[in-house]
């Protein structure tokens, strides 16, 4: 049943419009567009809503016990400590995970150490420190920071700001024998990389 | 039979019009005849089809989540039949595609094939190129290994710097504020669904337009026209085969694509670099410090892309065309130079000797050397880690449900050296004294130790060292800086036993006795690497024990045996020297590191060693129980051994 030459395929058949048909066709077109759009856009909208979930999630920065105060002698030298906290990733909860690292530095005579997160403010690599060195160094794009966290080369450094200091508190804990022992706690805030200002990610 | 096929064909053609379609696609006239220079577009299609096929098979084995991504890729790579080949082809064909794209693009610009009426198709081509680069970028993360993880995270962090929308875009791509399950599911959906779908759609348009305008013959010479089928198809097929051969060659040469250690968010990978074809961008970014980065990451690349898109209009005139070519050469040359520079910086330490750099006394060179050294070290270290994790995953223990990363964290061989370096190495060494340190890649050297060398603790050789007058006074044992033990009772006892006034015969006897004691002490440690027990050895150990608990006193001038100071099982008392019961066993060492100044160990004689875990509440301790266990197990050589065959009892 092939098409005979004198019978054009259906798509090419032209139906001449009539008066009432033009009026009717306006409604038809509007209705078709509206109905069709709803049919197509609904699944897209629902999908997008799910896809955008991360924008609506807020996470809290954990308060983390980092070390005993005794572990940070007041010699002005940075000491590296992993940050261990519970971490949630979508459906998984990881108890006591290393979520990052901090450097604690206590200057002579100071009671409270300063805490720097090891995350590079440039693009988030881990800033390294070789014991005894005078600077911190980021391995990724070779940013260097002084021991007070400032950038060695100032604005000529690829990192847009100095190392991020974190709020530190000293808490007293009870030992088994009834004495107290000083602990260093840090609020482990995650900052956005690449900006001049410290903007928390969460 | 032929008749049946004939009528089947007719039936089909009637309804679908396939014959016309096939005819149209195969009998495309080629002005000037088939030529090799026309093969590039086809090889790209072939490369894409290869990616589609290998990709779908990889998909059948891949599982995107942080506990299964690396693990499933490991399974593909090391356990599935020819899995390494499948993954290798996918990996290297992706790189071939980038190269082919560059050639194809270059040729189109060179030949001016973008001029009217082909502008639109040129733009489609550029879009296709961006999609392919997107596929490369998303694919790099999927194995969830250190390399991909850290390289991609640097990339997405850069993306977050895009003006205004950056942070939100990053959050959406990453699926949260941190990398995790949702990052993988999203990247995978992009890599296997969205981008290939878009690529196919644009490819159909690209080819349709190409057919509409016909082939752009450069200089329609006077050779006869020919048809696409079979002349050009033959050339295309040969070229495709050549590409595949190169890809296979690379795959076999590199034994498939690399799989580094599982991604560890807490352990940065200092050698994180993007794939080689993105290296130039990576290097380019270094020019834009701080806030200027937006320029390097977005504005300039954006402008360059914009120029590429308007090339067909620039190229309308002859000068414009020459400008385009010049521009392209500049871009490619620049990218090549940047790539070379990036590689040169990374491998600087491998290509220059340290002495030369030090002699030059140039802080810039020194810093470059250091950075490169760190890069190279990170690479070797990651390599070692990967080997070990893969070895463990292949062992009968397999990967636990918590994933390969937790397996890594539980392995004394991997964690021990790190923990030792962090907590012990500021005082202790870990070097085999019988070999030069340079020959020991895994040695942890402290040039000025203030405590004994802990290499081989608990072994017979180590115990023999304490009982040797030269060795006990050396820095490996009690001769370290500021040691109170170098003139202590133990050292004096050993030195006196072999003193100048002792007869040779007596010395030989003492030596023989000490050898037995060393064996008895090793039996206390029960190291997993210790020698097998046979009757003879058992007898010697028994003799050693008897010597320790009194036998020695009858033999030596000093009239003392071990238990006159030490406690050993039921003989002797605690309080003056460490307990030798279970000496250097796991339990003994753990208790010792927890509190070396305890009554069972050095008590008041303890020299500077901190108590790492004196409290029952682990929160109050300097080291948690797990880390303590890992250090002790590592010191004792107690880890899962796979590569060395286990001797049958
Ligand atoms: S991430 Fe630290 S310098 Fe780039």
Short mmCIF file of C-alpha atoms in Angstrom, two decimals, chain B residues 113-584:
data_model
loop_
_atom_site.label_atom_id
_atom_site.label_comp_id
_atom_site.label_asym_id
_atom_site.label_seq_id
_atom_site.Cartn_x
_atom_site.Cartn_y
_atom_site.Cartn_z
CA UNK B 113 35.96 25.43 6.27
CA UNK B 114 33.99 27.59 8.68
CA UNK B 115 33.02 30.15 6.04
CA UNK B 116 29.45 30.61 4.89
CA UNK B 117 27.32 28.56 4.72
CA UNK B 118 29.12 26.45 7.33
CA UNK B 119 29.25 28.93 10.24
CA UNK B 120 26.49 27.23 12.13
CA UNK B 121 28.16 23.89 11.83
CA UNK B 122 31.41 25.35 13.12
CA UNK B 123 29.56 26.55 16.20
CA UNK B 124 28.01 23.14 16.66
CA UNK B 125 31.52 21.72 16.52
CA UNK B 126 32.68 24.06 19.27
CA UNK B 127 29.74 23.05 21.44
CA UNK B 128 30.66 19.42 20.85
CA UNK B 129 34.20 20.19 21.93
CA UNK B 130 32.98 21.72 25.18
CA UNK B 131 30.81 18.69 25.83
CA UNK B 132 33.76 16.37 25.29
CA UNK B 133 35.85 18.39 27.72
CA UNK B 134 32.97 18.21 30.19
CA UNK B 135 32.94 14.44 29.82
CA UNK B 136 36.66 14.31 30.49
CA UNK B 137 36.29 16.47 33.58
CA UNK B 138 33.42 14.50 35.09
CA UNK B 139 34.98 11.15 34.27
CA UNK B 140 38.17 11.94 36.12
CA UNK B 141 36.39 11.95 39.48
CA UNK B 142 34.41 8.75 39.11
CA UNK B 143 37.06 6.23 40.30
CA UNK B 144 37.06 8.21 43.57
CA UNK B 145 40.77 7.81 44.00
CA UNK B 146 43.15 10.33 45.48
CA UNK B 147 44.22 11.69 42.13
CA UNK B 148 40.74 12.31 40.76
CA UNK B 149 39.33 13.44 44.06
CA UNK B 150 41.85 16.15 44.79
CA UNK B 151 42.27 17.34 41.22
CA UNK B 152 38.53 17.68 40.83
CA UNK B 153 38.04 19.33 44.18
CA UNK B 154 40.54 21.99 43.23
CA UNK B 155 38.52 22.41 40.04
CA UNK B 156 35.14 22.74 41.74
CA UNK B 157 36.62 25.11 44.30
CA UNK B 158 37.72 27.26 41.41
CA UNK B 159 34.22 27.11 39.99
CA UNK B 160 32.88 28.49 43.25
CA UNK B 161 34.81 31.66 42.54
CA UNK B 162 32.72 32.48 39.51
CA UNK B 163 31.07 35.82 40.10
CA UNK B 164 27.68 35.77 41.85
CA UNK B 165 26.47 32.27 41.05
CA UNK B 166 29.76 30.48 41.77
CA UNK B 167 29.06 29.18 45.28
CA UNK B 168 25.60 27.94 44.36
CA UNK B 169 26.82 26.31 41.18
CA UNK B 170 29.47 24.52 43.16
CA UNK B 171 26.95 23.36 45.73
CA UNK B 172 24.73 21.98 43.01
CA UNK B 173 27.56 20.23 41.22
CA UNK B 174 28.97 18.79 44.42
CA UNK B 175 25.55 18.05 45.87
CA UNK B 176 26.25 19.81 49.15
CA UNK B 177 29.00 21.81 50.73
CA UNK B 178 31.35 18.86 50.79
CA UNK B 179 32.29 16.06 48.49
CA UNK B 180 30.34 12.88 49.12
CA UNK B 181 27.83 10.40 47.76
CA UNK B 182 25.86 13.11 46.03
CA UNK B 183 28.93 14.35 44.23
CA UNK B 184 29.41 10.96 42.69
CA UNK B 185 25.78 10.44 41.77
CA UNK B 186 25.68 13.87 40.14
CA UNK B 187 28.94 13.57 38.30
CA UNK B 188 27.97 10.13 37.13
CA UNK B 189 24.59 11.30 35.86
CA UNK B 190 26.35 14.05 33.96
CA UNK B 191 29.06 11.76 32.65
CA UNK B 192 26.87 8.85 31.60
CA UNK B 193 23.53 10.53 30.89
CA UNK B 194 23.29 14.25 30.35
CA UNK B 195 26.53 14.92 28.51
CA UNK B 196 26.53 11.88 26.18
CA UNK B 197 22.87 12.60 25.41
CA UNK B 198 23.67 16.19 24.54
CA UNK B 199 26.68 15.05 22.58
CA UNK B 200 24.61 12.68 20.51
CA UNK B 201 21.98 15.31 19.79
CA UNK B 202 24.58 17.84 18.70
CA UNK B 203 26.51 15.24 16.76
CA UNK B 204 23.40 14.36 14.73
CA UNK B 205 22.91 18.03 13.92
CA UNK B 206 26.60 18.44 13.15
CA UNK B 207 26.62 15.55 10.72
CA UNK B 208 23.27 16.50 9.20
CA UNK B 209 24.55 20.00 8.47
CA UNK B 210 27.80 18.60 7.18
CA UNK B 211 25.87 16.47 4.74
CA UNK B 212 23.68 19.36 3.75
CA UNK B 213 26.64 21.50 2.77
CA UNK B 214 28.74 18.69 1.46
CA UNK B 215 32.35 18.15 2.11
CA UNK B 216 34.54 21.19 2.10
CA UNK B 217 37.03 20.31 -0.60
CA UNK B 218 40.11 22.37 -0.14
CA UNK B 219 41.41 22.55 -3.66
CA UNK B 220 39.01 20.70 -5.88
CA UNK B 221 41.75 19.28 -8.06
CA UNK B 222 41.18 17.61 -11.33
CA UNK B 223 40.95 14.14 -10.04
CA UNK B 224 37.64 12.46 -10.50
CA UNK B 225 35.00 12.76 -7.86
CA UNK B 226 34.30 9.61 -5.98
CA UNK B 227 31.68 8.36 -3.61
CA UNK B 228 31.83 8.16 0.13
CA UNK B 229 31.19 4.44 -0.11
CA UNK B 230 33.45 2.60 -0.42
CA UNK B 231 36.49 4.80 -1.13
CA UNK B 232 36.34 7.25 1.74
CA UNK B 233 34.86 4.67 4.10
CA UNK B 234 37.90 2.50 3.48
CA UNK B 235 40.26 5.34 4.38
CA UNK B 236 38.15 6.26 7.39
CA UNK B 237 38.13 2.68 8.61
CA UNK B 238 41.88 2.36 8.28
CA UNK B 239 42.32 5.61 10.20
CA UNK B 240 39.93 4.39 12.88
CA UNK B 241 41.90 1.20 13.15
CA UNK B 242 45.10 3.19 13.48
CA UNK B 243 43.60 5.24 16.32
CA UNK B 244 42.45 2.11 18.05
CA UNK B 245 45.90 0.57 17.64
CA UNK B 246 47.51 3.55 19.30
CA UNK B 247 44.98 3.44 22.13
CA UNK B 248 45.48 -0.28 22.61
CA UNK B 249 49.23 0.22 22.53
CA UNK B 250 49.04 2.85 25.23
CA UNK B 251 46.69 0.72 27.30
CA UNK B 252 48.99 -2.26 27.16
CA UNK B 253 52.11 -0.18 27.70
CA UNK B 254 50.70 1.46 30.83
CA UNK B 255 48.85 -1.70 31.80
CA UNK B 256 45.54 0.12 31.78
CA UNK B 257 44.50 3.29 33.49
CA UNK B 258 46.00 4.09 36.84
CA UNK B 259 43.99 3.60 40.00
CA UNK B 260 45.55 5.45 42.92
CA UNK B 261 44.62 4.95 46.58
CA UNK B 262 40.98 5.51 47.60
CA UNK B 263 40.00 9.16 48.05
CA UNK B 264 40.69 10.31 51.57
CA UNK B 265 39.16 13.69 52.40
CA UNK B 266 41.44 13.98 55.41
CA UNK B 267 44.63 13.20 53.58
CA UNK B 268 45.53 15.68 50.93
CA UNK B 269 47.23 14.45 47.83
CA UNK B 270 50.09 16.81 47.13
CA UNK B 271 50.43 15.62 43.57
CA UNK B 272 46.86 16.46 42.58
CA UNK B 273 47.04 17.50 38.96
CA UNK B 274 44.38 17.56 36.27
CA UNK B 275 44.66 15.41 33.16
CA UNK B 276 47.50 16.49 30.90
CA UNK B 277 45.25 18.33 28.48
CA UNK B 278 44.05 20.58 31.29
CA UNK B 279 47.53 21.15 32.69
CA UNK B 280 47.97 24.38 30.75
CA UNK B 281 44.92 25.84 32.49
CA UNK B 282 46.29 24.74 35.83
CA UNK B 283 49.57 26.46 35.07
CA UNK B 284 47.85 29.52 33.64
CA UNK B 285 46.00 30.00 36.93
CA UNK B 286 49.25 30.44 38.79
CA UNK B 287 49.63 33.79 37.08
CA UNK B 288 46.56 35.16 38.75
CA UNK B 289 47.09 35.58 42.42
CA UNK B 290 44.29 36.16 44.88
CA UNK B 291 41.21 37.90 43.68
CA UNK B 292 42.63 38.17 40.19
CA UNK B 293 41.93 34.50 39.82
CA UNK B 294 38.52 35.25 38.33
CA UNK B 295 40.42 36.58 35.36
CA UNK B 296 42.45 33.46 34.89
CA UNK B 297 39.63 31.05 35.55
CA UNK B 298 36.68 32.72 33.87
CA UNK B 299 37.11 36.02 32.13
CA UNK B 300 40.09 35.27 29.91
CA UNK B 301 39.06 31.70 29.02
CA UNK B 302 35.54 33.04 28.43
CA UNK B 303 36.84 35.72 26.10
CA UNK B 304 38.94 33.20 24.22
CA UNK B 305 35.92 30.94 23.81
CA UNK B 306 33.90 33.92 22.57
CA UNK B 307 36.55 34.68 19.97
CA UNK B 308 36.49 31.06 18.84
CA UNK B 309 32.76 31.25 18.39
CA UNK B 310 32.95 34.30 16.12
CA UNK B 311 35.84 32.95 14.06
CA UNK B 312 33.65 32.29 11.02
CA UNK B 313 32.81 35.98 10.87
CA UNK B 314 36.35 37.15 11.49
CA UNK B 315 37.45 34.80 8.78
CA UNK B 316 35.22 36.27 6.08
CA UNK B 317 38.07 38.20 4.57
CA UNK B 318 41.46 36.87 3.67
CA UNK B 319 43.17 38.92 6.41
CA UNK B 320 40.54 37.82 8.88
CA UNK B 321 41.26 34.23 8.01
CA UNK B 322 44.97 34.77 8.52
CA UNK B 323 44.22 36.40 11.87
CA UNK B 324 42.25 33.32 12.87
CA UNK B 325 45.11 31.05 11.97
CA UNK B 326 47.60 33.21 13.80
CA UNK B 327 45.34 33.30 16.83
CA UNK B 328 44.98 29.57 16.86
CA UNK B 329 48.72 29.01 16.56
CA UNK B 330 49.21 31.44 19.41
CA UNK B 331 46.70 29.63 21.58
CA UNK B 332 48.09 26.19 20.84
CA UNK B 333 51.67 27.37 21.25
CA UNK B 334 50.77 29.05 24.52
CA UNK B 335 49.01 25.95 25.79
CA UNK B 336 51.97 23.79 24.81
CA UNK B 337 54.40 26.15 26.53
CA UNK B 338 52.30 26.25 29.69
CA UNK B 339 52.01 22.48 29.72
CA UNK B 340 55.76 22.14 29.33
CA UNK B 341 56.29 24.63 32.11
CA UNK B 342 53.91 22.77 34.43
CA UNK B 343 55.70 19.50 33.81
CA UNK B 344 59.08 21.13 34.19
CA UNK B 345 58.10 22.58 37.55
CA UNK B 346 56.73 19.32 38.83
CA UNK B 347 59.72 17.25 37.79
CA UNK B 348 62.29 19.90 38.59
CA UNK B 349 63.73 17.88 41.47
CA UNK B 350 64.03 14.78 39.35
CA UNK B 351 65.93 16.60 36.62
CA UNK B 352 68.25 18.66 38.78
CA UNK B 353 70.60 17.63 41.51
CA UNK B 354 70.11 19.02 44.97
CA UNK B 355 73.74 20.11 45.26
CA UNK B 356 73.54 22.27 42.17
CA UNK B 357 70.46 23.98 43.48
CA UNK B 358 72.00 24.55 46.88
CA UNK B 359 75.15 25.89 45.28
CA UNK B 360 73.17 28.37 43.22
CA UNK B 361 71.92 29.82 46.51
CA UNK B 362 68.83 31.21 44.85
CA UNK B 363 65.72 31.16 47.05
CA UNK B 364 63.42 30.94 44.03
CA UNK B 365 65.21 27.87 42.72
CA UNK B 366 65.32 26.35 46.18
CA UNK B 367 61.59 26.87 46.64
CA UNK B 368 60.91 25.35 43.26
CA UNK B 369 63.08 22.39 44.11
CA UNK B 370 61.24 21.90 47.37
CA UNK B 371 57.82 22.11 45.78
CA UNK B 372 58.83 19.63 43.14
CA UNK B 373 60.29 17.31 45.73
CA UNK B 374 57.01 17.36 47.58
CA UNK B 375 55.15 16.57 44.39
CA UNK B 376 57.41 13.64 43.62
CA UNK B 377 57.30 12.31 47.16
CA UNK B 378 53.53 12.50 47.21
CA UNK B 379 53.49 10.56 43.97
CA UNK B 380 55.66 7.74 45.24
CA UNK B 381 53.82 7.66 48.51
CA UNK B 382 50.45 7.47 46.78
CA UNK B 383 51.82 4.75 44.60
CA UNK B 384 52.92 2.73 47.60
CA UNK B 385 49.59 3.27 49.30
CA UNK B 386 47.68 2.21 46.23
CA UNK B 387 49.74 -0.94 45.92
CA UNK B 388 49.10 -1.85 49.52
CA UNK B 389 45.36 -1.19 49.41
CA UNK B 390 45.04 -3.22 46.26
CA UNK B 391 47.05 -6.00 47.85
CA UNK B 392 44.70 -5.98 50.86
CA UNK B 393 41.60 -5.83 48.69
CA UNK B 394 42.83 -8.83 46.73
CA UNK B 395 43.64 -10.78 49.88
CA UNK B 396 41.11 -13.26 51.22
CA UNK B 397 39.94 -10.60 53.69
CA UNK B 398 38.53 -8.51 50.83
CA UNK B 399 37.12 -5.04 51.35
CA UNK B 400 34.90 -4.50 54.40
CA UNK B 401 31.38 -3.07 53.97
CA UNK B 402 32.65 0.28 55.21
CA UNK B 403 34.82 0.54 52.15
CA UNK B 404 38.46 0.52 51.18
CA UNK B 405 39.25 3.72 53.02
CA UNK B 406 38.39 2.20 56.38
CA UNK B 407 40.53 -0.77 55.42
CA UNK B 408 43.38 1.66 54.81
CA UNK B 409 42.84 3.28 58.17
CA UNK B 410 43.01 -0.10 59.87
CA UNK B 411 46.24 -1.18 58.28
CA UNK B 412 49.31 -0.89 60.51
CA UNK B 413 51.66 -0.96 57.55
CA UNK B 414 50.07 2.18 56.07
CA UNK B 415 49.17 4.08 59.21
CA UNK B 416 52.05 3.06 61.46
CA UNK B 417 54.74 5.12 59.76
CA UNK B 418 52.49 8.18 59.62
CA UNK B 419 51.55 7.95 63.27
CA UNK B 420 55.14 7.22 64.21
CA UNK B 421 56.33 10.26 62.27
CA UNK B 422 53.75 12.43 63.98
CA UNK B 423 54.07 11.17 67.51
CA UNK B 424 57.34 9.32 68.01
CA UNK B 425 59.87 10.51 65.47
CA UNK B 426 60.74 13.70 67.27
CA UNK B 427 62.72 11.45 69.64
CA UNK B 428 62.96 7.97 68.11
CA UNK B 429 64.51 6.64 64.96
CA UNK B 430 63.22 3.81 62.88
CA UNK B 431 66.22 2.67 60.84
CA UNK B 432 67.76 -0.70 60.21
CA UNK B 433 71.22 -0.22 61.74
CA UNK B 434 72.74 -2.94 59.59
CA UNK B 435 72.25 -0.96 56.36
CA UNK B 436 72.97 2.62 55.33
CA UNK B 437 69.86 4.77 55.81
CA UNK B 438 69.94 5.94 52.19
CA UNK B 439 69.18 2.41 51.06
CA UNK B 440 66.05 2.24 53.17
CA UNK B 441 63.19 4.09 51.56
CA UNK B 442 60.88 3.42 54.49
CA UNK B 443 63.26 4.39 57.24
CA UNK B 444 62.23 7.27 59.49
CA UNK B 445 65.40 9.08 60.33
CA UNK B 446 65.97 11.46 63.18
CA UNK B 447 69.49 12.84 62.94
CA UNK B 448 69.60 13.73 66.64
CA UNK B 449 67.64 11.06 68.44
CA UNK B 450 66.86 11.45 72.12
CA UNK B 451 65.55 7.91 72.50
CA UNK B 452 66.42 4.43 71.19
CA UNK B 453 65.99 3.34 67.59
CA UNK B 454 62.84 1.25 67.43
CA UNK B 455 63.60 -0.72 64.30
CA UNK B 456 62.96 -4.39 64.95
CA UNK B 457 61.94 -4.05 68.59
CA UNK B 458 61.38 -7.39 70.22
CA UNK B 459 63.36 -9.33 67.65
CA UNK B 460 66.28 -11.53 68.54
CA UNK B 461 68.68 -9.16 66.80
CA UNK B 462 67.33 -6.21 68.70
CA UNK B 463 67.62 -7.98 72.04
CA UNK B 464 71.13 -9.09 71.17
CA UNK B 465 72.01 -5.46 70.60
CA UNK B 466 71.11 -4.52 74.15
CA UNK B 467 73.34 -7.31 75.35
CA UNK B 468 76.25 -6.16 73.25
CA UNK B 469 78.66 -3.70 74.94
CA UNK B 470 79.29 -1.65 71.78
CA UNK B 471 75.73 -1.56 70.68
CA UNK B 472 74.12 -0.75 73.97
CA UNK B 473 76.31 2.35 74.22
CA UNK B 474 75.47 3.44 70.68
CA UNK B 475 72.77 5.93 69.72
CA UNK B 476 70.61 3.04 68.57
CA UNK B 477 70.13 1.94 72.16
CA UNK B 478 71.14 3.88 75.23
CA UNK B 479 73.86 6.07 73.74
CA UNK B 480 71.50 8.76 72.46
CA UNK B 481 71.87 12.40 73.44
CA UNK B 482 71.24 13.15 77.08
CA UNK B 483 70.55 9.55 77.95
CA UNK B 484 70.60 8.73 81.65
CA UNK B 485 70.92 5.05 80.78
CA UNK B 486 74.26 5.16 79.05
CA UNK B 487 76.00 4.94 82.40
CA UNK B 488 73.10 3.12 84.00
CA UNK B 489 73.12 -0.27 85.63
CA UNK B 490 72.07 -2.14 82.54
CA UNK B 491 74.80 -0.66 80.33
CA UNK B 492 77.41 -1.12 83.04
CA UNK B 493 76.32 -4.72 83.54
CA UNK B 494 76.74 -5.50 79.85
CA UNK B 495 80.04 -3.61 79.52
CA UNK B 496 81.49 -5.22 82.61
CA UNK B 497 80.51 -8.67 81.39
CA UNK B 498 82.81 -8.09 78.44
CA UNK B 499 85.29 -5.92 80.33
CA UNK B 500 89.05 -5.85 79.71
CA UNK B 501 89.83 -8.03 82.71
CA UNK B 502 87.55 -10.84 81.61
CA UNK B 503 89.14 -13.86 80.03
CA UNK B 504 88.31 -14.69 76.42
CA UNK B 505 86.91 -18.02 77.44
CA UNK B 506 84.59 -16.33 79.88
CA UNK B 507 83.54 -13.82 77.23
CA UNK B 508 82.69 -16.56 74.80
CA UNK B 509 80.61 -18.26 77.43
CA UNK B 510 78.75 -15.03 78.20
CA UNK B 511 78.19 -14.44 74.55
CA UNK B 512 76.71 -17.87 74.14
CA UNK B 513 74.46 -17.28 77.15
CA UNK B 514 73.30 -13.88 75.90
CA UNK B 515 72.42 -15.38 72.54
CA UNK B 516 70.11 -17.82 74.27
CA UNK B 517 68.59 -15.02 76.34
CA UNK B 518 67.94 -13.00 73.17
CA UNK B 519 66.05 -15.98 71.80
CA UNK B 520 64.10 -16.32 75.02
CA UNK B 521 63.20 -12.62 74.87
CA UNK B 522 62.06 -12.92 71.31
CA UNK B 523 59.81 -15.76 72.37
CA UNK B 524 58.25 -13.35 74.87
CA UNK B 525 57.55 -10.81 72.11
CA UNK B 526 56.06 -13.51 69.88
CA UNK B 527 56.53 -11.39 66.78
CA UNK B 528 54.61 -12.59 63.75
CA UNK B 529 57.88 -12.42 61.83
CA UNK B 530 59.76 -14.53 64.35
CA UNK B 531 61.44 -17.78 63.36
CA UNK B 532 59.55 -21.02 63.53
CA UNK B 533 59.82 -22.97 66.72
CA UNK B 534 61.48 -26.34 66.46
CA UNK B 535 62.71 -28.68 69.18
CA UNK B 536 66.20 -27.26 69.13
CA UNK B 537 65.02 -23.68 69.40
CA UNK B 538 62.61 -24.59 72.18
CA UNK B 539 65.48 -26.06 74.15
CA UNK B 540 67.58 -22.98 73.67
CA UNK B 541 64.72 -20.76 74.79
CA UNK B 542 64.27 -22.87 77.90
CA UNK B 543 67.98 -22.55 78.60
CA UNK B 544 67.77 -18.81 78.04
CA UNK B 545 64.95 -18.55 80.55
CA UNK B 546 66.88 -20.50 83.10
CA UNK B 547 69.87 -18.22 82.57
CA UNK B 548 67.74 -15.12 83.06
CA UNK B 549 66.26 -16.34 86.29
CA UNK B 550 69.47 -17.24 88.04
CA UNK B 551 71.71 -19.18 85.71
CA UNK B 552 73.68 -16.11 84.78
CA UNK B 553 74.60 -15.22 88.31
CA UNK B 554 76.57 -18.43 88.66
CA UNK B 555 78.39 -17.78 85.44
CA UNK B 556 79.31 -14.10 85.53
CA UNK B 557 81.72 -12.26 87.79
CA UNK B 558 79.04 -9.74 88.67
CA UNK B 559 77.03 -12.59 90.12
CA UNK B 560 73.83 -11.12 88.79
CA UNK B 561 71.21 -12.37 86.43
CA UNK B 562 68.31 -10.53 84.83
CA UNK B 563 65.83 -11.18 87.57
CA UNK B 564 68.02 -9.45 90.11
CA UNK B 565 66.66 -6.21 88.66
CA UNK B 566 63.83 -7.23 86.34
CA UNK B 567 60.75 -9.23 86.98
CA UNK B 568 60.40 -12.21 84.68
CA UNK B 569 57.25 -14.27 85.10
CA UNK B 570 57.31 -15.53 88.69
CA UNK B 571 60.84 -14.50 89.48
CA UNK B 572 62.09 -11.05 90.47
CA UNK B 573 60.24 -7.91 91.49
CA UNK B 574 58.84 -4.84 89.82
CA UNK B 575 60.13 -1.41 90.65
CA UNK B 576 63.74 -1.16 89.59
CA UNK B 577 63.60 -2.06 85.86
CA UNK B 578 61.00 -2.93 83.24
CA UNK B 579 59.11 -6.16 83.53
CA UNK B 580 60.47 -8.74 81.09
CA UNK B 581 57.36 -10.89 81.18
CA UNK B 582 55.88 -10.74 77.72
CA UNK B 583 58.61 -8.24 76.83
CA UNK B 584 57.68 -6.33 73.63
#
